[in-house]
Tab-separated table of C-alpha atoms and ligand atoms in Angstrom:
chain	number	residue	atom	x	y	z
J	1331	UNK	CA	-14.051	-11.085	-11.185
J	1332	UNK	CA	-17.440	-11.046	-10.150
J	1333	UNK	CA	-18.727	-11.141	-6.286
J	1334	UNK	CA	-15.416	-11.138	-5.083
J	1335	UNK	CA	-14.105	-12.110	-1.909
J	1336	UNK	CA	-11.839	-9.893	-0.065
J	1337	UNK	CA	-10.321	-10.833	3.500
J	1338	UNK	CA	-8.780	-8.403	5.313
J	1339	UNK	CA	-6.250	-9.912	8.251
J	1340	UNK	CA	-6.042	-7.739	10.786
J	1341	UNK	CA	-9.040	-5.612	12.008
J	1342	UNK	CA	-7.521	-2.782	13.735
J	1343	UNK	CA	-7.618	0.541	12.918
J	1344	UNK	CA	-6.482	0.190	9.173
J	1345	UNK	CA	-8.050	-3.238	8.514
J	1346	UNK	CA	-11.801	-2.471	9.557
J	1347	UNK	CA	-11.285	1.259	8.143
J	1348	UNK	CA	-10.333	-0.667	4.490
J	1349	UNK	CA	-13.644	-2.917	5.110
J	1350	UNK	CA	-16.111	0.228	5.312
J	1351	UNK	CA	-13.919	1.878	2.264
J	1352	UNK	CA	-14.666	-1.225	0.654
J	1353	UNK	CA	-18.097	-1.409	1.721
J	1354	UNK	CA	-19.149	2.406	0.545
J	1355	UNK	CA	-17.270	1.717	-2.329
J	1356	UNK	CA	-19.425	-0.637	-3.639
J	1357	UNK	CA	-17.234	-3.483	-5.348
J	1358	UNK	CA	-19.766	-6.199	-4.402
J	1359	UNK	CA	-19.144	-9.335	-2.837
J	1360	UNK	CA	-18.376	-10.552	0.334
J	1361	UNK	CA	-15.955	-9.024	3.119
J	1362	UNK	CA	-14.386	-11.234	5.892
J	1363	UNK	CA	-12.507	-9.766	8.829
J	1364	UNK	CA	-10.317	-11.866	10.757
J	1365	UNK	CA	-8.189	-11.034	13.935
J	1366	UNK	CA	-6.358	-13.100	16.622
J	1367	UNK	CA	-8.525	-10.704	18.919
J	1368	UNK	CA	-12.232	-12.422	18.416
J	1369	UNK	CA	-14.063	-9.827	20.538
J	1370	UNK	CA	-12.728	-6.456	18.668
J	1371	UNK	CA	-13.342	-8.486	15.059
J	1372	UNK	CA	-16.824	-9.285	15.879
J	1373	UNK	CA	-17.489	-5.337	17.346
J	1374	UNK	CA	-16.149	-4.343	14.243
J	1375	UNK	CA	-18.223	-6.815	11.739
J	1376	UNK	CA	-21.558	-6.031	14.150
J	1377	UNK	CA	-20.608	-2.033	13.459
J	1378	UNK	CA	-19.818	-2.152	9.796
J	1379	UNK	CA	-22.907	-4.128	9.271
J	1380	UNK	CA	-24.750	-1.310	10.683
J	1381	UNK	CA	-23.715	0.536	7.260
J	1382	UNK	CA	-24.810	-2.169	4.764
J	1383	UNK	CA	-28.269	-0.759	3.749
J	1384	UNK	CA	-26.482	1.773	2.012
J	1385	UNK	CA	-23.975	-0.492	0.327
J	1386	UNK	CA	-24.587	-2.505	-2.683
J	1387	UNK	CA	-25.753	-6.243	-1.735
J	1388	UNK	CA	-22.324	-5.997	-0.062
J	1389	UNK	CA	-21.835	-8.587	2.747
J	1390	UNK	CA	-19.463	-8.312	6.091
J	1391	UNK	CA	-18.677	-11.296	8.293
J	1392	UNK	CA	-16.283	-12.125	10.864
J	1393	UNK	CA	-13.909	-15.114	10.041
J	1394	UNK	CA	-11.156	-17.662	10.034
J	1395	UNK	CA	-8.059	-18.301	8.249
J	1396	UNK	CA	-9.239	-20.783	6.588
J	1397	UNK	CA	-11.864	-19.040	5.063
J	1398	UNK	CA	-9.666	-16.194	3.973
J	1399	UNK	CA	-7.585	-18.534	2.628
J	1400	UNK	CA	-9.862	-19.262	-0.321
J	1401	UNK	CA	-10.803	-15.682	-0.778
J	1402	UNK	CA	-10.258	-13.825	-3.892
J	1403	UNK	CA	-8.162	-11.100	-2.872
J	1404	UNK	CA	-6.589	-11.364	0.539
J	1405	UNK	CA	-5.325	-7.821	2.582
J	1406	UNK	CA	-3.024	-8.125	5.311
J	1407	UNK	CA	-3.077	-5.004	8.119
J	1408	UNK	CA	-2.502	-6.936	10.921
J	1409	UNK	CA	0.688	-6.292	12.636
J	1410	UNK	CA	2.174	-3.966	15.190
J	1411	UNK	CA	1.577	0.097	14.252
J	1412	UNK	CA	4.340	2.676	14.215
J	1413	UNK	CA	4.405	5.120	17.739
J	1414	UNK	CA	5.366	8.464	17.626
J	1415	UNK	CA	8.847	9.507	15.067
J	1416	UNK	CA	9.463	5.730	15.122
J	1417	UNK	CA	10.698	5.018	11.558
J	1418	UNK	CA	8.846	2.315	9.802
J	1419	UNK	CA	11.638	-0.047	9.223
J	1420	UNK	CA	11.885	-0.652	13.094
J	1421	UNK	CA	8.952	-2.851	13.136
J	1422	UNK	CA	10.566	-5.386	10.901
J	1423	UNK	CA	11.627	-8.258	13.037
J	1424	UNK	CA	7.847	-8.122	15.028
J	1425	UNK	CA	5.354	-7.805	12.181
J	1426	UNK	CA	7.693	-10.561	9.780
J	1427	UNK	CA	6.747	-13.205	12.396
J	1428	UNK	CA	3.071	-11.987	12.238
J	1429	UNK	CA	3.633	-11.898	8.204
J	1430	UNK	CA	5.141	-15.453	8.454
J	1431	UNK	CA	2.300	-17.159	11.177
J	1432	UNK	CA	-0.622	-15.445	9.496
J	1433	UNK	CA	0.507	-17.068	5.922
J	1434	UNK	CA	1.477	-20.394	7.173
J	1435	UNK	CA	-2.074	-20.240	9.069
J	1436	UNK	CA	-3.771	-19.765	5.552
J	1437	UNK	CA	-2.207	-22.759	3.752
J	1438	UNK	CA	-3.081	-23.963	1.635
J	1439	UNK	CA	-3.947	-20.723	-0.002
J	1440	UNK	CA	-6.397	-20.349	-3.042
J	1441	UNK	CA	-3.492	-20.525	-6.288
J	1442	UNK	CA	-5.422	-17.443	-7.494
J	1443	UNK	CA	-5.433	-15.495	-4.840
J	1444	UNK	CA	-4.185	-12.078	-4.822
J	1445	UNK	CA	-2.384	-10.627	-1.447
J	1446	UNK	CA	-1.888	-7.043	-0.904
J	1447	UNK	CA	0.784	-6.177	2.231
J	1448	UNK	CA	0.141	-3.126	3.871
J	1449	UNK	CA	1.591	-4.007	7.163
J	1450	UNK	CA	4.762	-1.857	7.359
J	1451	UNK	CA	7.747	-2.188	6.934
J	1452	UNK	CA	5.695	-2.596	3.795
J	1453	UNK	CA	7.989	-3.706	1.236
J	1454	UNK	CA	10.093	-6.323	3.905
J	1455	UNK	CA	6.750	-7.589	4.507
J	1456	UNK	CA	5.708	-7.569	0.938
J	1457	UNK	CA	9.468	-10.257	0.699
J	1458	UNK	CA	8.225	-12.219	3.465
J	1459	UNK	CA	4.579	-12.743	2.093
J	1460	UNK	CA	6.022	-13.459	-1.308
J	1461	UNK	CA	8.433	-15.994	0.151
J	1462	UNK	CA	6.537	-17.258	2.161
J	1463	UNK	CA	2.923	-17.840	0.386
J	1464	UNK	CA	4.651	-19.416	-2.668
J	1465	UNK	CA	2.660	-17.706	-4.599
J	1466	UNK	CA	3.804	-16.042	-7.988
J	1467	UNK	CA	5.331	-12.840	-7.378
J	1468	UNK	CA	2.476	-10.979	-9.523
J	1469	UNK	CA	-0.017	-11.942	-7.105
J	1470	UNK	CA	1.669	-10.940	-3.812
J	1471	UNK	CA	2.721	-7.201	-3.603
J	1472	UNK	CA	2.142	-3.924	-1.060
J	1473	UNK	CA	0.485	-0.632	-1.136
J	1474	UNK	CA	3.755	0.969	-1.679
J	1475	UNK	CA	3.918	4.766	-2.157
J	1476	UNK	CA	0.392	4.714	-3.466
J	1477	UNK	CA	-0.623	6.839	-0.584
J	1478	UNK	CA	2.611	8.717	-0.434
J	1479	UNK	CA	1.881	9.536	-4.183
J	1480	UNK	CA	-2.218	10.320	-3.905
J	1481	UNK	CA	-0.630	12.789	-1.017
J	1482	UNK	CA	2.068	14.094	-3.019
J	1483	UNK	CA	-0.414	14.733	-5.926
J	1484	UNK	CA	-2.737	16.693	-3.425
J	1485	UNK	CA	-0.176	19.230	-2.265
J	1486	UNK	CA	0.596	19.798	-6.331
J	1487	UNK	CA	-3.156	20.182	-7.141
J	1488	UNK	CA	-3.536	22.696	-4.322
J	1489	UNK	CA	-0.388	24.817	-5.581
J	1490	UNK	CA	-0.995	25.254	-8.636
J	1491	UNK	CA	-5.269	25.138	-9.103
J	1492	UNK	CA	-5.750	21.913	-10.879
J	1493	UNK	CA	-7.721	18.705	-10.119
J	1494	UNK	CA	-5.898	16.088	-8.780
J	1495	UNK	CA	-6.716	13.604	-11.101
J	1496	UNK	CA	-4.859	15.650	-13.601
J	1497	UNK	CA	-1.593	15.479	-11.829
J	1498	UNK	CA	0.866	12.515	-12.552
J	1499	UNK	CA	3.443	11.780	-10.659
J	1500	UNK	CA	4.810	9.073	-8.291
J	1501	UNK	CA	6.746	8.740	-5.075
J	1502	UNK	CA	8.976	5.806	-6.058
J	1503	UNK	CA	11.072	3.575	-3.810
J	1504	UNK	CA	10.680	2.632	-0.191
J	1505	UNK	CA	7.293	3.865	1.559
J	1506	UNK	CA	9.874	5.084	4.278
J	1507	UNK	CA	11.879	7.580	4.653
J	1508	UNK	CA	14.379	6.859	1.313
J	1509	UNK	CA	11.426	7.370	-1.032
J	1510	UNK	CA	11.687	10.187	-3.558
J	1511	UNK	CA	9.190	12.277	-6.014
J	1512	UNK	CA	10.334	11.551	-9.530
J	1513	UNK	CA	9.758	15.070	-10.813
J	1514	UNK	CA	11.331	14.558	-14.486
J	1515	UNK	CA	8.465	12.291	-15.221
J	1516	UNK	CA	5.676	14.270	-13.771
J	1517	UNK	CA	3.606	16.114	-15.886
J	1518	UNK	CA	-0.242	17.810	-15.369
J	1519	UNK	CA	-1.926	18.108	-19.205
J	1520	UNK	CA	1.703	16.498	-20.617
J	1521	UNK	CA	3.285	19.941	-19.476
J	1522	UNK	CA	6.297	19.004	-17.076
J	1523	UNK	CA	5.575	20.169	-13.391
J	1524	UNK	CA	8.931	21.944	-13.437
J	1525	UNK	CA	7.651	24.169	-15.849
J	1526	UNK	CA	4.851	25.420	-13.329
J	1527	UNK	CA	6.410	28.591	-12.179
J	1528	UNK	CA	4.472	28.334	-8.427
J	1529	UNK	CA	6.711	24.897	-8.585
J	1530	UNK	CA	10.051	25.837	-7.908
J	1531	UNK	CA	13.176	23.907	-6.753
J	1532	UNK	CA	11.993	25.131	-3.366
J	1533	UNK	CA	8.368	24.478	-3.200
J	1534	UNK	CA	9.345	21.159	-4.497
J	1535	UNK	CA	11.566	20.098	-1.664
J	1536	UNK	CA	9.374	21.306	0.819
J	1537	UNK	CA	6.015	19.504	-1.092
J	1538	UNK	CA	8.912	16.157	-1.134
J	1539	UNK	CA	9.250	17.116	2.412
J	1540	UNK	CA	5.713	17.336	3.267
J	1541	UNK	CA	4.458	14.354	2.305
J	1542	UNK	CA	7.600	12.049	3.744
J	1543	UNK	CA	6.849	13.417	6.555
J	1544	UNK	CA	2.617	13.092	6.756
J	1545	UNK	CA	2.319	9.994	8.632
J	1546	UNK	CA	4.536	11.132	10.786
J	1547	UNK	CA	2.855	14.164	12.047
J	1548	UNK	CA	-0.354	12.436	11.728
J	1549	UNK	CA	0.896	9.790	14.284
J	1550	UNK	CA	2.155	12.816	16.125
J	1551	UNK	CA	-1.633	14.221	16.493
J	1552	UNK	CA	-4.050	11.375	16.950
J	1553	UNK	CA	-1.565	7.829	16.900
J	1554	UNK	CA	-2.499	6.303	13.883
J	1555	UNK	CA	-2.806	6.998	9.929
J	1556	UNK	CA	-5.652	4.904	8.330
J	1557	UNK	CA	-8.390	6.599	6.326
J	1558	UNK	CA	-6.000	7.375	3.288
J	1559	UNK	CA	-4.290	4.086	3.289
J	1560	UNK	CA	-7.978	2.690	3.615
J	1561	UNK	CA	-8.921	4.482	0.436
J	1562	UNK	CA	-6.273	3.596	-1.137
J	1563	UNK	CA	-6.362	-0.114	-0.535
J	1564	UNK	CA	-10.203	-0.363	-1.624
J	1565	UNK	CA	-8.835	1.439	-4.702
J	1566	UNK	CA	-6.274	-1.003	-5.301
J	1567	UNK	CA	-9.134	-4.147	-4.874
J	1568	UNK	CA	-11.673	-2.161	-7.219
J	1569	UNK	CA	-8.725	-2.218	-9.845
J	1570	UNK	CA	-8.260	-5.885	-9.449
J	1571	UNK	CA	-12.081	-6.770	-9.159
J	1572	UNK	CA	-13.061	-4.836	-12.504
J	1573	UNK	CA	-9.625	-5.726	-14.228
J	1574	UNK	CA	-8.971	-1.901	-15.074
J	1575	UNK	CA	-4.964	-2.156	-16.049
J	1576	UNK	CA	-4.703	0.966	-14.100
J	1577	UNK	CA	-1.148	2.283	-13.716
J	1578	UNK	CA	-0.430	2.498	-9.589
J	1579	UNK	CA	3.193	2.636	-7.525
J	1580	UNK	CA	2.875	-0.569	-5.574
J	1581	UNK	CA	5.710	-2.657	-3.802
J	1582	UNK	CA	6.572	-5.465	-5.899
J	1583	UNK	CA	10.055	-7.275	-6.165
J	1584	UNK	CA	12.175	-5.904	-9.162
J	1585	UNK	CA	14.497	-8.060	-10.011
J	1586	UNK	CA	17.691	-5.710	-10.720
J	1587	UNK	CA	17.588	-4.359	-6.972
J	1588	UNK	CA	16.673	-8.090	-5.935
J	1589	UNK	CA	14.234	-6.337	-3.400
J	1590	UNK	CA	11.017	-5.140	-3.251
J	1591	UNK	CA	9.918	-1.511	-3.535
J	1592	UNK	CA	7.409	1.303	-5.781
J	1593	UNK	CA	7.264	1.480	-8.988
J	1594	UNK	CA	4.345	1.985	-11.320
J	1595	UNK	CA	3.087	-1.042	-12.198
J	1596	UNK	CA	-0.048	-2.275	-14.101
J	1597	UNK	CA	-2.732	-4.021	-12.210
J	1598	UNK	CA	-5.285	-6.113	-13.304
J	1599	UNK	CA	-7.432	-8.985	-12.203
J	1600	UNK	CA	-4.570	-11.311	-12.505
J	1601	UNK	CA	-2.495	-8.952	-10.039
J	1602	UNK	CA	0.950	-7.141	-11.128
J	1603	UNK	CA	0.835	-7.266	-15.142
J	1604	UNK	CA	3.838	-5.223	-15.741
J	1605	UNK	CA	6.468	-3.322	-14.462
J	1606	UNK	CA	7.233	0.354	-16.060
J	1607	UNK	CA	10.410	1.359	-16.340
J	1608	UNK	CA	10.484	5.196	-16.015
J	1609	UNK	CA	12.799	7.792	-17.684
J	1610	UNK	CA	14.789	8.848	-14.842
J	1611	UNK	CA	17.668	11.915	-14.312
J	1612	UNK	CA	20.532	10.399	-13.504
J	1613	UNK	CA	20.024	11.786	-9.624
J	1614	UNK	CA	16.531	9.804	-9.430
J	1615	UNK	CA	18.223	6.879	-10.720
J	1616	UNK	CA	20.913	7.339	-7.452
J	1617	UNK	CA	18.357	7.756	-5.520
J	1618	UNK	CA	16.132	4.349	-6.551
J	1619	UNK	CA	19.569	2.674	-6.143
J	1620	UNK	CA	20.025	4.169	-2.813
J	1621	UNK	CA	16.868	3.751	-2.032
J	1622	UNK	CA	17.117	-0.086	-2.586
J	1623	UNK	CA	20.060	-0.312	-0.979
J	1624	UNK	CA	18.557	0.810	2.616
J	1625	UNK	CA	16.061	-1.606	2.032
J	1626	UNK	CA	18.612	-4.580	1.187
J	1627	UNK	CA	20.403	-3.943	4.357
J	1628	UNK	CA	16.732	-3.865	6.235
J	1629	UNK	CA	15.925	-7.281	4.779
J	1630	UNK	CA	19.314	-8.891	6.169
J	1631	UNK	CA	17.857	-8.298	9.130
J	1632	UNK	CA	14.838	-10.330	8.769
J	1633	UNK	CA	15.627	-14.270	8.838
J	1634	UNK	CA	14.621	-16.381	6.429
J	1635	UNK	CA	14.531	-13.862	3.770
E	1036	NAD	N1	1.293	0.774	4.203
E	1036	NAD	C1	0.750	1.876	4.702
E	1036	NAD	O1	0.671	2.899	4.006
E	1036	NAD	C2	0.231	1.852	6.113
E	1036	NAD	C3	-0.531	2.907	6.621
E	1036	NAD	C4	-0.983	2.829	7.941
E	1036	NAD	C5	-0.641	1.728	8.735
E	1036	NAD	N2	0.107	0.728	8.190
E	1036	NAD	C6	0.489	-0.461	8.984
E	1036	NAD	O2	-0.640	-1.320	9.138
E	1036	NAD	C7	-0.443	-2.141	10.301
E	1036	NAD	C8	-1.696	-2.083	11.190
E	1036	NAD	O3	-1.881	-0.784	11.695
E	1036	NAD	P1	-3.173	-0.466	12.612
E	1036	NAD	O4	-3.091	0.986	12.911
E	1036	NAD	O5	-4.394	-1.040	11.994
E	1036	NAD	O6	-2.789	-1.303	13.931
E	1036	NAD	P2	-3.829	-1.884	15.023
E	1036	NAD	O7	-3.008	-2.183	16.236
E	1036	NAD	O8	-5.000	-0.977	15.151
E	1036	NAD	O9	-4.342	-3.254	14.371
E	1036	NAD	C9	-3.521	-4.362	14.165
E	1036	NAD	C10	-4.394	-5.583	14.334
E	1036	NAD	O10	-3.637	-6.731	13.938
E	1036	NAD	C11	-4.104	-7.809	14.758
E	1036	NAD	N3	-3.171	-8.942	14.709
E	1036	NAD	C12	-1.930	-9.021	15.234
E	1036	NAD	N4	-1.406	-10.246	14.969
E	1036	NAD	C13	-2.328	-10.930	14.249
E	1036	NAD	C14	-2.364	-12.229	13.669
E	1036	NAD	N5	-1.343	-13.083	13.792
E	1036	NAD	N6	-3.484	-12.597	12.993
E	1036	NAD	C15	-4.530	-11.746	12.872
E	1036	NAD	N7	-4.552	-10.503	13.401
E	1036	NAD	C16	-3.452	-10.101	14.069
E	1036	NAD	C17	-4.235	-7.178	16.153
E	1036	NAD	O11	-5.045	-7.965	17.001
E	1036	NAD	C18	-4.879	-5.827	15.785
E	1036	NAD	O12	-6.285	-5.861	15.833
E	1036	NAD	C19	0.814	-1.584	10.988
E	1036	NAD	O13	1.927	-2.373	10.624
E	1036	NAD	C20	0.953	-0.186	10.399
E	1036	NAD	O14	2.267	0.303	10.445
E	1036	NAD	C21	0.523	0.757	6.917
């Protein structure tokens, strides 16, 4: 995919954070804000633009929704942010009608487009985006625990003195409070992290702990989490825009739950190639289910899902 286009909805904190990740990450192309609130977009595009000369013949522009609509890979951040120990899930019913107006406002959408949800409750709004757009389920999904795994991989790299991009392991389930580390499948050099003996049954509840609880005390401190999720979105595009097949834990819909939620997945140009099906203990699997379950009851309260 060459000189994409990548429209971000929503350029708040998170959405005009993702366009400078995006921008200093050099993936090319064009970028288009667009917000219901014209003034902050075009303070945002005029302050961005200020970085291009040391971007790659990257553009930034302000926009509509119909101009997003034919955009290669389309991000949705707008929607109403978490406030202080408010659990994610209780900004369902607000942000699905902003989910629901901003997709109806983009029809009719580019066939090919790809939309990544990161509004939260992020995999409801993945559902309503999914339903909504039409589109095939491959092309519509959310950034999931891939930010609750980069920060659970962190804490492990720090513990036991090894580069994070050696660790593997994934936060699976809901990007809420139900989401879980699966620790049978992680591994650093194919040795199990159980085996680490800094890792015990301790230090990993309290790393589990630590990083369902992040957001939280980062919304504690300064009101707002964006420069991870920001990375981890212009990550997510750079997979899609060079067709990489890497192996991320996004929200997509899996149909034994019949809901959307993390697993690993494979990503490529064309979106969501494949779903992974982990080995799992037989408590992980309880948990997924359980997992799934809060999130099925969430979605009954969300209409027209
Ligand atoms: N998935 C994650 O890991 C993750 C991480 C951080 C934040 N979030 C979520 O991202 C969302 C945005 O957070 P933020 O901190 O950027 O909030 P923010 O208030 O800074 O920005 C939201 C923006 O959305 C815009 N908006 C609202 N309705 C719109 C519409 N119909 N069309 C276009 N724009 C519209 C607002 O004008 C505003 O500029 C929240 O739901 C938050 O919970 C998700």
């Amino acid at each position: 995919m060459k000189h994409a286009t990548i429209a971000i909805i929503g350029a708040g904190s998170v959405g005009s954070t993702t366009a400078y990740a995006l921008l200093l990450s050099d993936v090319g192309g064009e970028v288009i804000l667009v917000d219901i609130d014209e003034e902050r977009c075009k303070g945002e595009v005029l302050d961005l633009s200020d970085a291009l000369p040391f971007c790659d013949a990257s553009k930034v522009r302000t926009g509509t929704p119909r101009d997003a609509s034919k955009a290669d890979i389309i991000v949705i951040t707008a929607g109403t942010p978490q406030v202080p120990d408010q659990p994610r899930t209780a900004l369902v019913e607000q942000n699905a009608k902003i989910i629901n107006t901003i997709i109806d406002g983009l029809k009719p959408i580019n066939p090919n487009a790809i939309i990544i949800v990161v509004s939260n409750p992020v995999d409801i709004m993945t559902m309503c985006a999914q339903k909504r757009s039409g589109l095939p389920r491959q092309q519509v999904f959310g950034s999931g625990t891939f930010l609750d795994s980069q920060r659970l991989r962190g804490s492990i790299a720090r513990i036991i003195g090894f580069a994070e991009q050696s660790i593997h392991a994934y936060i699976l389930g809901e990007h809420g409070n139900s989401q879980f580390p699966a620790w049978s499948c992680a591994h650093a050099g194919g040795i199990p992290l159980t085996q680490f003996k800094q890792l015990t049954p301790e230090v990993l509840e309290r790393v589990a702990q630590e990083t369902r609880e992040k957001a939280f005390e980062i919304i504690r401190c300064k009101h707002a989490t964006f420069y991870g999720i920001a990375a981890c979105v212009a990550n997510i595009c750079e997979a899609i825009i060079f067709d990489q097949k890497r192996i991320l834990p996004l929200s997509t819909y899996v149909e034994t739950f019949d809901v959307a939620l993390s697993m690993p997945v494979v990503l490529g140009e064309r979106g969501i190639e494949q779903q992974l099906e982990l080995e799992l203990s037989r408590c992980e699997k309880n948990r997924l289910a359980e997992s799934a379950e809060k999130l099925r009851d969430v979605k009954k309260e969300c209409p027209n899902l």
